Amino acid sequence: MGLLEFDKLPVNTLVGADIDTFKKICAGRTVEKPYLKKYRLTKAISGLLSTLAPIQERRYQKLLADKPLENPPLFILGHWRSGTTFVHNVLCKDDHFGYNITYQTVFPHLMMWGQPFFKKTVKWLMPDKRPHDNMELDPDLPQEEEFAVGSMMPYSYYNFWFFPKYLDEYCDKYLLFDEITDEEKEIFRETLIKVVKISLWNTGGTQFLSKNPPHTARIKFLLETFPDAKFIYLMRNPYTVFESTRSFFMNALQPLKLQDVTREYMEEKILEVYTKMYRKYESEKSLIPAGNLIEVKFEDFEADSIGLTERIYDELNLPGYDLAEMNIRRYLESKKGFRKNKYKYDDRTVELVEKHWDYVIKDWGYTL
């Protein structure tokens, strides 16, 4: 049990951002009165830790900046709460893969120097379970890289966690990349590559494994950056996704936000963003070279995790399944008693999903 409760954290994840990024994210935004203390403490620690960032930058330039990637990344795509975390955790049992860790999402500038000390502090403070689904939390566990990228430059969709009233702007600019400038896109690209290289250096993998829902709407950009990238796309029952995403977002917002929004507002945005992501994915997936994409229903993966994992390796021509199989089986065996949240769809959920996401129900053949 960590020293701090998740929804009572005195700072948010911008604590690990360099101070220049922090200031640019907050510029022109209103920090509401109840969160001024959190904002000021986060800013103060960010400023202090920023003095250490040049140490990593020098090491990165010396060791990794000019080093090419051995293998193209593998991206796990899908809307939040579509099972991406579980599939990510399964595949990370293959030592061939490298990945971003939870500690890195908060302190991306303190990876190549000072990690043992700072990680120990984080482990002592952080909760040991995610409040929305009871999944384990630990500084070394795999995590999506959007928070890490977003603490190294100011052009991330995840800025909405801090300023949710600007979610539409962040979506169009930094999720869909529809309104992003060429300069911002290049900074995003350079930062993502840096995160990938540092992640591989840290975990010892030879192929980066990404689980990052926002990437679902960025296939064209990802292929421009990594032309031979491979992709796993996960779909899950939209009724479950809506219920689970609403719970996740409302819980995760509590320790991160610097302004308040209503539950109804977040419901509306969940419905809108899901559609925008889905449409963008469908419009760009044809750009992926043949043999580099597999689409999987999460329900099928849950029912036959070993079979579907083997199929993923086979269809994407990934190496090393025979070597990884024992570790994967051991991990799946350890999760057999895991208690998942159970969802009972109320009339409002059914009405909203069928009104706004009827196309998904038809495309993928889902029912209540």
CSV table of C-alpha atoms in Angstrom, one decimal:
chain,number,residue,atom,x,y,z
A,1,MET,CA,0.0,0.0,0.0
A,2,GLY,CA,1.5,3.3,-1.1
A,3,LEU,CA,1.8,6.2,1.3
A,4,LEU,CA,-0.5,8.4,-0.8
A,5,GLU,CA,-4.1,7.7,-2.0
A,6,PHE,CA,-4.6,8.1,-5.8
A,7,ASP,CA,-7.3,10.7,-5.7
A,8,LYS,CA,-5.4,12.8,-3.0
A,9,LEU,CA,-2.0,13.2,-4.7
A,10,PRO,CA,-0.6,16.7,-3.8
A,11,VAL,CA,0.9,17.0,-7.3
A,12,ASN,CA,-0.1,15.8,-10.8
A,13,THR,CA,2.1,14.0,-13.4
A,14,LEU,CA,3.4,17.3,-14.8
A,15,VAL,CA,5.8,17.1,-11.8
A,16,GLY,CA,8.2,15.3,-14.1
A,17,ALA,CA,7.9,17.7,-17.0
A,18,ASP,CA,10.8,20.1,-17.7
A,19,ILE,CA,9.8,23.6,-16.7
A,20,ASP,CA,9.7,24.9,-20.3
A,21,THR,CA,7.1,22.2,-21.2
A,22,PHE,CA,5.2,22.9,-18.0
A,23,LYS,CA,4.9,26.6,-18.7
A,24,LYS,CA,3.9,26.1,-22.4
A,25,ILE,CA,1.1,23.6,-21.4
A,26,CYS,CA,-0.3,26.0,-18.8
A,27,ALA,CA,0.1,29.2,-20.8
A,28,GLY,CA,-3.3,30.8,-21.4
A,29,ARG,CA,-5.1,28.3,-19.3
A,30,THR,CA,-7.1,29.0,-16.1
A,31,VAL,CA,-6.1,27.0,-13.0
A,32,GLU,CA,-9.2,27.0,-10.8
A,33,LYS,CA,-8.9,28.1,-7.2
A,34,PRO,CA,-9.2,24.6,-5.5
A,35,TYR,CA,-6.2,23.5,-7.5
A,36,LEU,CA,-3.8,26.4,-7.1
A,37,LYS,CA,-1.9,24.7,-4.3
A,38,LYS,CA,-1.4,21.6,-6.5
A,39,TYR,CA,-0.4,23.7,-9.5
A,40,ARG,CA,2.2,25.7,-7.5
A,41,LEU,CA,3.7,22.6,-5.8
A,42,THR,CA,3.8,20.8,-9.1
A,43,LYS,CA,5.5,23.8,-10.8
A,44,ALA,CA,8.0,24.2,-8.0
A,45,ILE,CA,9.1,20.5,-8.2
A,46,SER,CA,9.2,20.6,-12.0
A,47,GLY,CA,11.5,23.6,-11.8
A,48,LEU,CA,13.8,21.8,-9.3
A,49,LEU,CA,14.0,18.5,-11.2
A,50,SER,CA,14.5,20.4,-14.5
A,51,THR,CA,18.0,21.3,-13.4
A,52,LEU,CA,18.8,17.5,-13.7
A,53,ALA,CA,17.4,17.1,-17.2
A,54,PRO,CA,20.6,18.2,-19.0
A,55,ILE,CA,22.4,15.2,-17.4
A,56,GLN,CA,20.2,12.8,-19.3
A,57,GLU,CA,20.3,14.8,-22.5
A,58,ARG,CA,24.1,14.6,-22.6
A,59,ARG,CA,24.0,10.8,-22.0
A,60,TYR,CA,21.2,10.4,-24.6
A,61,GLN,CA,23.2,12.3,-27.2
A,62,LYS,CA,26.3,10.3,-26.4
A,63,LEU,CA,24.8,6.8,-26.3
A,64,LEU,CA,21.5,6.7,-28.2
A,65,ALA,CA,20.8,9.7,-30.4
A,66,ASP,CA,22.6,8.4,-33.5
A,67,LYS,CA,21.9,4.7,-32.8
A,68,PRO,CA,19.4,3.3,-35.3
A,69,LEU,CA,16.5,1.1,-34.2
A,70,GLU,CA,17.1,-2.7,-34.7
A,71,ASN,CA,13.5,-3.4,-35.4
A,72,PRO,CA,10.3,-1.4,-36.3
A,73,PRO,CA,8.0,-0.8,-33.3
A,74,LEU,CA,4.8,-2.9,-32.6
A,75,PHE,CA,1.9,-0.6,-31.7
A,76,ILE,CA,-1.1,-1.9,-29.8
A,77,LEU,CA,-4.1,0.3,-30.8
A,78,GLY,CA,-7.6,0.6,-29.6
A,79,HIS,CA,-9.8,3.0,-27.6
A,80,TRP,CA,-9.2,3.3,-23.8
A,81,ARG,CA,-10.6,0.3,-21.9
A,82,SER,CA,-10.5,-2.0,-25.0
A,83,GLY,CA,-8.1,-4.5,-23.4
A,84,THR,CA,-4.9,-2.8,-24.5
A,85,THR,CA,-3.3,-2.9,-21.1
A,86,PHE,CA,-3.9,-6.7,-20.7
A,87,VAL,CA,-2.5,-7.5,-24.2
A,88,HIS,CA,0.4,-5.2,-23.6
A,89,ASN,CA,1.2,-7.0,-20.3
A,90,VAL,CA,1.0,-10.4,-21.9
A,91,LEU,CA,3.4,-9.5,-24.8
A,92,CYS,CA,5.8,-7.7,-22.5
A,93,LYS,CA,6.6,-11.2,-21.0
A,94,ASP,CA,8.6,-11.7,-24.2
A,95,ASP,CA,12.1,-10.3,-23.4
A,96,HIS,CA,12.5,-9.5,-27.0
A,97,PHE,CA,10.2,-6.5,-26.5
A,98,GLY,CA,11.2,-3.2,-24.8
A,99,TYR,CA,8.6,-0.8,-23.4
A,100,ASN,CA,7.9,2.4,-21.5
A,101,ILE,CA,7.6,1.8,-17.8
A,102,THR,CA,5.3,3.6,-15.3
A,103,TYR,CA,8.2,5.5,-13.7
A,104,GLN,CA,9.1,6.8,-17.1
A,105,THR,CA,5.7,8.2,-17.7
A,106,VAL,CA,6.1,10.6,-14.7
A,107,PHE,CA,9.9,11.2,-14.8
A,108,PRO,CA,11.0,10.8,-18.4
A,109,HIS,CA,14.0,13.1,-17.9
A,110,LEU,CA,15.3,11.0,-15.0
A,111,MET,CA,15.7,7.7,-16.8
A,112,MET,CA,19.4,7.5,-17.8
A,113,TRP,CA,20.6,9.1,-14.5
A,114,GLY,CA,19.3,8.9,-11.0
A,115,GLN,CA,16.6,6.3,-11.7
A,116,PRO,CA,17.4,4.0,-8.7
A,117,PHE,CA,16.9,6.7,-6.1
A,118,PHE,CA,13.9,8.4,-7.7
A,119,LYS,CA,12.2,5.1,-8.5
A,120,LYS,CA,12.5,4.0,-4.9
A,121,THR,CA,10.8,7.2,-3.7
A,122,VAL,CA,8.0,6.8,-6.3
A,123,LYS,CA,7.4,3.2,-5.2
A,124,TRP,CA,7.2,4.2,-1.6
A,125,LEU,CA,4.6,7.0,-2.4
A,126,MET,CA,2.4,5.6,-5.2
A,127,PRO,CA,-0.7,3.4,-4.6
A,128,ASP,CA,-0.3,-0.2,-5.4
A,129,LYS,CA,-3.6,-0.6,-7.4
A,130,ARG,CA,-5.4,1.5,-10.1
A,131,PRO,CA,-8.6,2.7,-8.5
A,132,HIS,CA,-10.8,2.1,-11.6
A,133,ASP,CA,-10.0,-1.5,-12.3
A,134,ASN,CA,-7.8,-2.9,-9.4
A,135,MET,CA,-4.9,-3.6,-11.8
A,136,GLU,CA,-1.5,-3.6,-10.1
A,137,LEU,CA,0.6,-0.4,-10.1
A,138,ASP,CA,4.4,-0.5,-9.9
A,139,PRO,CA,7.1,1.8,-11.2
A,140,ASP,CA,8.6,-1.0,-13.4
A,141,LEU,CA,5.3,-2.2,-15.0
A,142,PRO,CA,4.7,-1.5,-18.7
A,143,GLN,CA,2.8,1.7,-19.4
A,144,GLU,CA,1.6,3.8,-22.3
A,145,GLU,CA,4.1,6.4,-23.5
A,146,GLU,CA,1.8,9.4,-24.0
A,147,PHE,CA,2.4,10.8,-20.6
A,148,ALA,CA,6.2,10.5,-21.0
A,149,VAL,CA,6.0,12.2,-24.4
A,150,GLY,CA,3.7,14.9,-23.0
A,151,SER,CA,6.1,15.7,-20.2
A,152,MET,CA,9.0,16.3,-22.7
A,153,MET,CA,7.1,18.6,-25.1
A,154,PRO,CA,3.8,20.5,-24.9
A,155,TYR,CA,1.9,18.9,-27.8
A,156,SER,CA,0.1,15.9,-26.3
A,157,TYR,CA,-3.6,15.0,-26.3
A,158,TYR,CA,-3.1,14.1,-22.6
A,159,ASN,CA,-3.0,17.8,-21.8
A,160,PHE,CA,-6.7,17.4,-21.4
A,161,TRP,CA,-6.1,15.5,-18.1
A,162,PHE,CA,-4.9,18.9,-16.6
A,163,PHE,CA,-7.2,21.2,-18.5
A,164,PRO,CA,-10.3,19.1,-19.5
A,165,LYS,CA,-12.3,22.2,-20.7
A,166,TYR,CA,-10.0,22.4,-23.7
A,167,LEU,CA,-10.4,18.7,-24.7
A,168,ASP,CA,-11.8,19.5,-28.1
A,169,GLU,CA,-8.8,21.6,-29.0
A,170,TYR,CA,-6.4,19.0,-27.8
A,171,CYS,CA,-8.3,16.3,-29.7
A,172,ASP,CA,-8.2,18.1,-33.1
A,173,LYS,CA,-4.6,19.2,-32.7
A,174,TYR,CA,-2.8,16.4,-30.9
A,175,LEU,CA,-4.9,13.3,-31.1
A,176,LEU,CA,-6.1,13.5,-34.7
A,177,PHE,CA,-3.2,15.7,-35.9
A,178,ASP,CA,-5.8,17.6,-38.1
A,179,GLU,CA,-4.7,21.0,-36.8
A,180,ILE,CA,-1.2,20.4,-35.6
A,181,THR,CA,1.5,22.6,-37.2
A,182,ASP,CA,4.4,21.0,-39.1
A,183,GLU,CA,6.8,22.3,-36.4
A,184,GLU,CA,4.7,20.8,-33.6
A,185,LYS,CA,4.5,17.5,-35.5
A,186,GLU,CA,8.3,17.3,-36.0
A,187,ILE,CA,8.9,18.0,-32.3
A,188,PHE,CA,6.4,15.3,-31.4
A,189,ARG,CA,8.2,12.9,-33.8
A,190,GLU,CA,11.6,13.6,-32.3
A,191,THR,CA,10.3,13.2,-28.8
A,192,LEU,CA,8.6,9.9,-29.5
A,193,ILE,CA,11.7,8.5,-31.1
A,194,LYS,CA,13.7,9.6,-28.0
A,195,VAL,CA,11.2,7.9,-25.7
A,196,VAL,CA,11.4,4.7,-27.8
A,197,LYS,CA,15.2,4.6,-27.7
A,198,ILE,CA,15.4,5.3,-24.0
A,199,SER,CA,12.7,2.7,-23.3
A,200,LEU,CA,14.7,0.1,-25.2
A,201,TRP,CA,17.9,1.1,-23.5
A,202,ASN,CA,16.2,0.8,-20.1
A,203,THR,CA,14.4,-2.5,-20.6
A,204,GLY,CA,17.0,-4.2,-22.8
A,205,GLY,CA,14.6,-5.0,-25.5
A,206,THR,CA,15.3,-5.0,-29.3
A,207,GLN,CA,11.8,-4.1,-30.5
A,208,PHE,CA,9.7,-1.4,-28.9
A,209,LEU,CA,6.2,-2.5,-27.9
A,210,SER,CA,3.7,0.4,-27.5
A,211,LYS,CA,0.3,0.5,-25.9
A,212,ASN,CA,-1.0,4.0,-26.4
A,213,PRO,CA,-4.6,4.6,-27.3
A,214,PRO,CA,-4.1,8.0,-28.9
A,215,HIS,CA,-1.9,6.4,-31.5
A,216,THR,CA,-5.1,4.8,-32.9
A,217,ALA,CA,-5.8,8.0,-34.7
A,218,ARG,CA,-2.2,8.6,-35.9
A,219,ILE,CA,-1.4,5.7,-38.2
A,220,LYS,CA,-0.3,7.9,-41.1
A,221,PHE,CA,2.1,9.8,-38.8
A,222,LEU,CA,3.4,6.5,-37.2
A,223,LEU,CA,4.1,5.1,-40.7
A,224,GLU,CA,5.9,8.3,-41.7
A,225,THR,CA,8.1,7.9,-38.7
A,226,PHE,CA,8.4,4.1,-38.7
A,227,PRO,CA,7.6,2.8,-42.2
A,228,ASP,CA,7.7,-0.9,-41.3
A,229,ALA,CA,5.8,-0.6,-38.0
A,230,LYS,CA,3.4,-3.4,-37.1
A,231,PHE,CA,0.0,-3.0,-35.5
A,232,ILE,CA,-2.5,-4.8,-33.3
A,233,TYR,CA,-5.9,-3.3,-33.2
A,234,LEU,CA,-8.3,-4.3,-30.4
A,235,MET,CA,-12.0,-3.9,-30.5
A,236,ARG,CA,-14.2,-4.5,-27.4
A,237,ASN,CA,-18.0,-4.5,-26.8
A,238,PRO,CA,-18.9,-0.8,-27.0
A,239,TYR,CA,-21.4,-1.0,-24.1
A,240,THR,CA,-18.5,-2.1,-21.9
A,241,VAL,CA,-16.1,0.4,-23.3
A,242,PHE,CA,-18.5,3.3,-22.6
A,243,GLU,CA,-19.2,2.2,-19.0
A,244,SER,CA,-15.5,1.5,-18.3
A,245,THR,CA,-14.1,4.6,-20.0
A,246,ARG,CA,-16.5,6.8,-18.1
A,247,SER,CA,-15.5,5.3,-14.8
A,248,PHE,CA,-11.8,5.4,-15.7
A,249,PHE,CA,-11.8,9.0,-16.9
A,250,MET,CA,-13.8,10.3,-13.9
A,251,ASN,CA,-11.5,8.5,-11.5
A,252,ALA,CA,-8.2,9.4,-13.3
A,253,LEU,CA,-9.2,13.0,-13.6
A,254,GLN,CA,-9.3,13.5,-9.8
A,255,PRO,CA,-5.5,13.7,-9.1
A,256,LEU,CA,-4.6,15.3,-12.4
A,257,LYS,CA,-7.1,18.1,-13.2
A,258,LEU,CA,-6.5,21.7,-12.6
A,259,GLN,CA,-10.1,22.7,-13.4
A,260,ASP,CA,-13.5,21.0,-13.0
A,261,VAL,CA,-15.9,19.6,-15.6
A,262,THR,CA,-19.2,17.8,-15.1
A,263,ARG,CA,-19.9,14.1,-15.5
A,264,GLU,CA,-22.2,14.9,-18.4
A,265,TYR,CA,-19.5,16.9,-20.1
A,266,MET,CA,-17.1,13.9,-20.0
A,267,GLU,CA,-19.8,11.6,-21.3
A,268,GLU,CA,-20.3,13.8,-24.3
A,269,LYS,CA,-16.6,14.0,-25.0
A,270,ILE,CA,-16.1,10.2,-24.6
A,271,LEU,CA,-18.9,9.7,-27.2
A,272,GLU,CA,-17.4,12.2,-29.6
A,273,VAL,CA,-13.8,11.2,-29.3
A,274,TYR,CA,-14.5,7.5,-29.8
A,275,THR,CA,-16.2,8.3,-33.1
A,276,LYS,CA,-13.4,10.5,-34.2
A,277,MET,CA,-10.8,7.9,-33.3
A,278,TYR,CA,-12.7,5.1,-35.0
A,279,ARG,CA,-13.3,7.1,-38.2
A,280,LYS,CA,-9.6,8.2,-38.4
A,281,TYR,CA,-8.4,4.6,-37.8
A,282,GLU,CA,-10.7,3.2,-40.5
A,283,SER,CA,-9.6,5.9,-43.0
A,284,GLU,CA,-5.9,5.3,-42.4
A,285,LYS,CA,-5.5,1.6,-41.8
A,286,SER,CA,-5.3,0.9,-45.5
A,287,LEU,CA,-1.9,2.6,-45.4
A,288,ILE,CA,-0.4,-0.2,-43.4
A,289,PRO,CA,1.5,-2.6,-45.5
A,290,ALA,CA,0.0,-6.1,-46.0
A,291,GLY,CA,1.0,-8.4,-43.1
A,292,ASN,CA,1.7,-5.6,-40.6
A,293,LEU,CA,-1.8,-5.4,-39.1
A,294,ILE,CA,-4.0,-7.8,-37.2
A,295,GLU,CA,-7.5,-6.9,-35.8
A,296,VAL,CA,-8.7,-8.8,-32.7
A,297,LYS,CA,-11.8,-8.7,-30.6
A,298,PHE,CA,-10.7,-8.5,-27.0
A,299,GLU,CA,-13.4,-11.0,-26.0
A,300,ASP,CA,-11.8,-13.5,-28.3
A,301,PHE,CA,-8.4,-12.8,-26.7
A,302,GLU,CA,-9.8,-13.3,-23.2
A,303,ALA,CA,-11.3,-16.6,-24.2
A,304,ASP,CA,-8.2,-18.0,-25.8
A,305,SER,CA,-5.2,-15.8,-24.8
A,306,ILE,CA,-2.6,-18.4,-25.8
A,307,GLY,CA,-4.1,-19.2,-29.1
A,308,LEU,CA,-4.6,-15.5,-30.0
A,309,THR,CA,-1.1,-14.6,-28.9
A,310,GLU,CA,0.4,-17.3,-31.1
A,311,ARG,CA,-1.8,-16.1,-34.0
A,312,ILE,CA,-0.5,-12.5,-33.4
A,313,TYR,CA,3.1,-13.7,-33.6
A,314,ASP,CA,2.3,-15.8,-36.7
A,315,GLU,CA,0.4,-13.2,-38.7
A,316,LEU,CA,2.7,-10.3,-37.9
A,317,ASN,CA,5.8,-12.5,-38.4
A,318,LEU,CA,7.2,-11.7,-35.0
A,319,PRO,CA,10.2,-13.7,-33.8
A,320,GLY,CA,10.7,-15.7,-30.6
A,321,TYR,CA,7.3,-17.0,-29.6
A,322,ASP,CA,8.7,-20.4,-28.7
A,323,LEU,CA,11.2,-18.7,-26.3
A,324,ALA,CA,8.5,-16.5,-24.8
A,325,GLU,CA,5.7,-19.0,-24.5
A,326,MET,CA,6.6,-20.3,-21.0
A,327,ASN,CA,6.8,-16.8,-19.5
A,328,ILE,CA,3.5,-15.8,-21.2
A,329,ARG,CA,1.7,-18.9,-20.0
A,330,ARG,CA,3.1,-18.3,-16.5
A,331,TYR,CA,1.8,-14.7,-16.5
A,332,LEU,CA,-1.7,-15.8,-17.7
A,333,GLU,CA,-1.9,-18.5,-15.1
A,334,SER,CA,-1.1,-15.9,-12.4
A,335,LYS,CA,-4.1,-13.8,-13.6
A,336,LYS,CA,-6.7,-16.5,-13.5
A,337,GLY,CA,-8.1,-15.4,-10.2
A,338,PHE,CA,-8.1,-11.7,-11.1
A,339,ARG,CA,-11.4,-10.0,-10.3
A,340,LYS,CA,-12.6,-7.8,-13.1
A,341,ASN,CA,-15.2,-5.1,-12.8
A,342,LYS,CA,-18.6,-6.3,-13.8
A,343,TYR,CA,-20.8,-3.9,-15.8
A,344,LYS,CA,-24.6,-3.8,-15.7
A,345,TYR,CA,-25.7,-1.5,-18.5
A,346,ASP,CA,-28.4,0.9,-17.4
A,347,ASP,CA,-31.0,2.3,-19.8
A,348,ARG,CA,-29.0,5.5,-20.2
A,349,THR,CA,-25.8,3.6,-21.3
A,350,VAL,CA,-27.8,1.5,-23.8
A,351,GLU,CA,-29.5,4.6,-25.2
A,352,LEU,CA,-26.3,6.6,-25.6
A,353,VAL,CA,-24.2,3.8,-27.1
A,354,GLU,CA,-26.9,2.8,-29.6
A,355,LYS,CA,-27.5,6.4,-30.6
A,356,HIS,CA,-23.9,7.4,-31.0
A,357,TRP,CA,-22.0,4.2,-31.7
A,358,ASP,CA,-24.5,2.1,-33.6
A,359,TYR,CA,-22.0,1.8,-36.5
A,360,VAL,CA,-19.6,-0.1,-34.3
A,361,ILE,CA,-22.3,-2.5,-33.1
A,362,LYS,CA,-23.1,-3.2,-36.8
A,363,ASP,CA,-19.5,-3.3,-38.0
A,364,TRP,CA,-18.3,-5.8,-35.4
A,365,GLY,CA,-21.6,-7.7,-34.6
A,366,TYR,CA,-21.9,-6.8,-30.9
A,367,THR,CA,-25.0,-7.2,-28.8
A,368,LEU,CA,-26.0,-6.5,-25.2
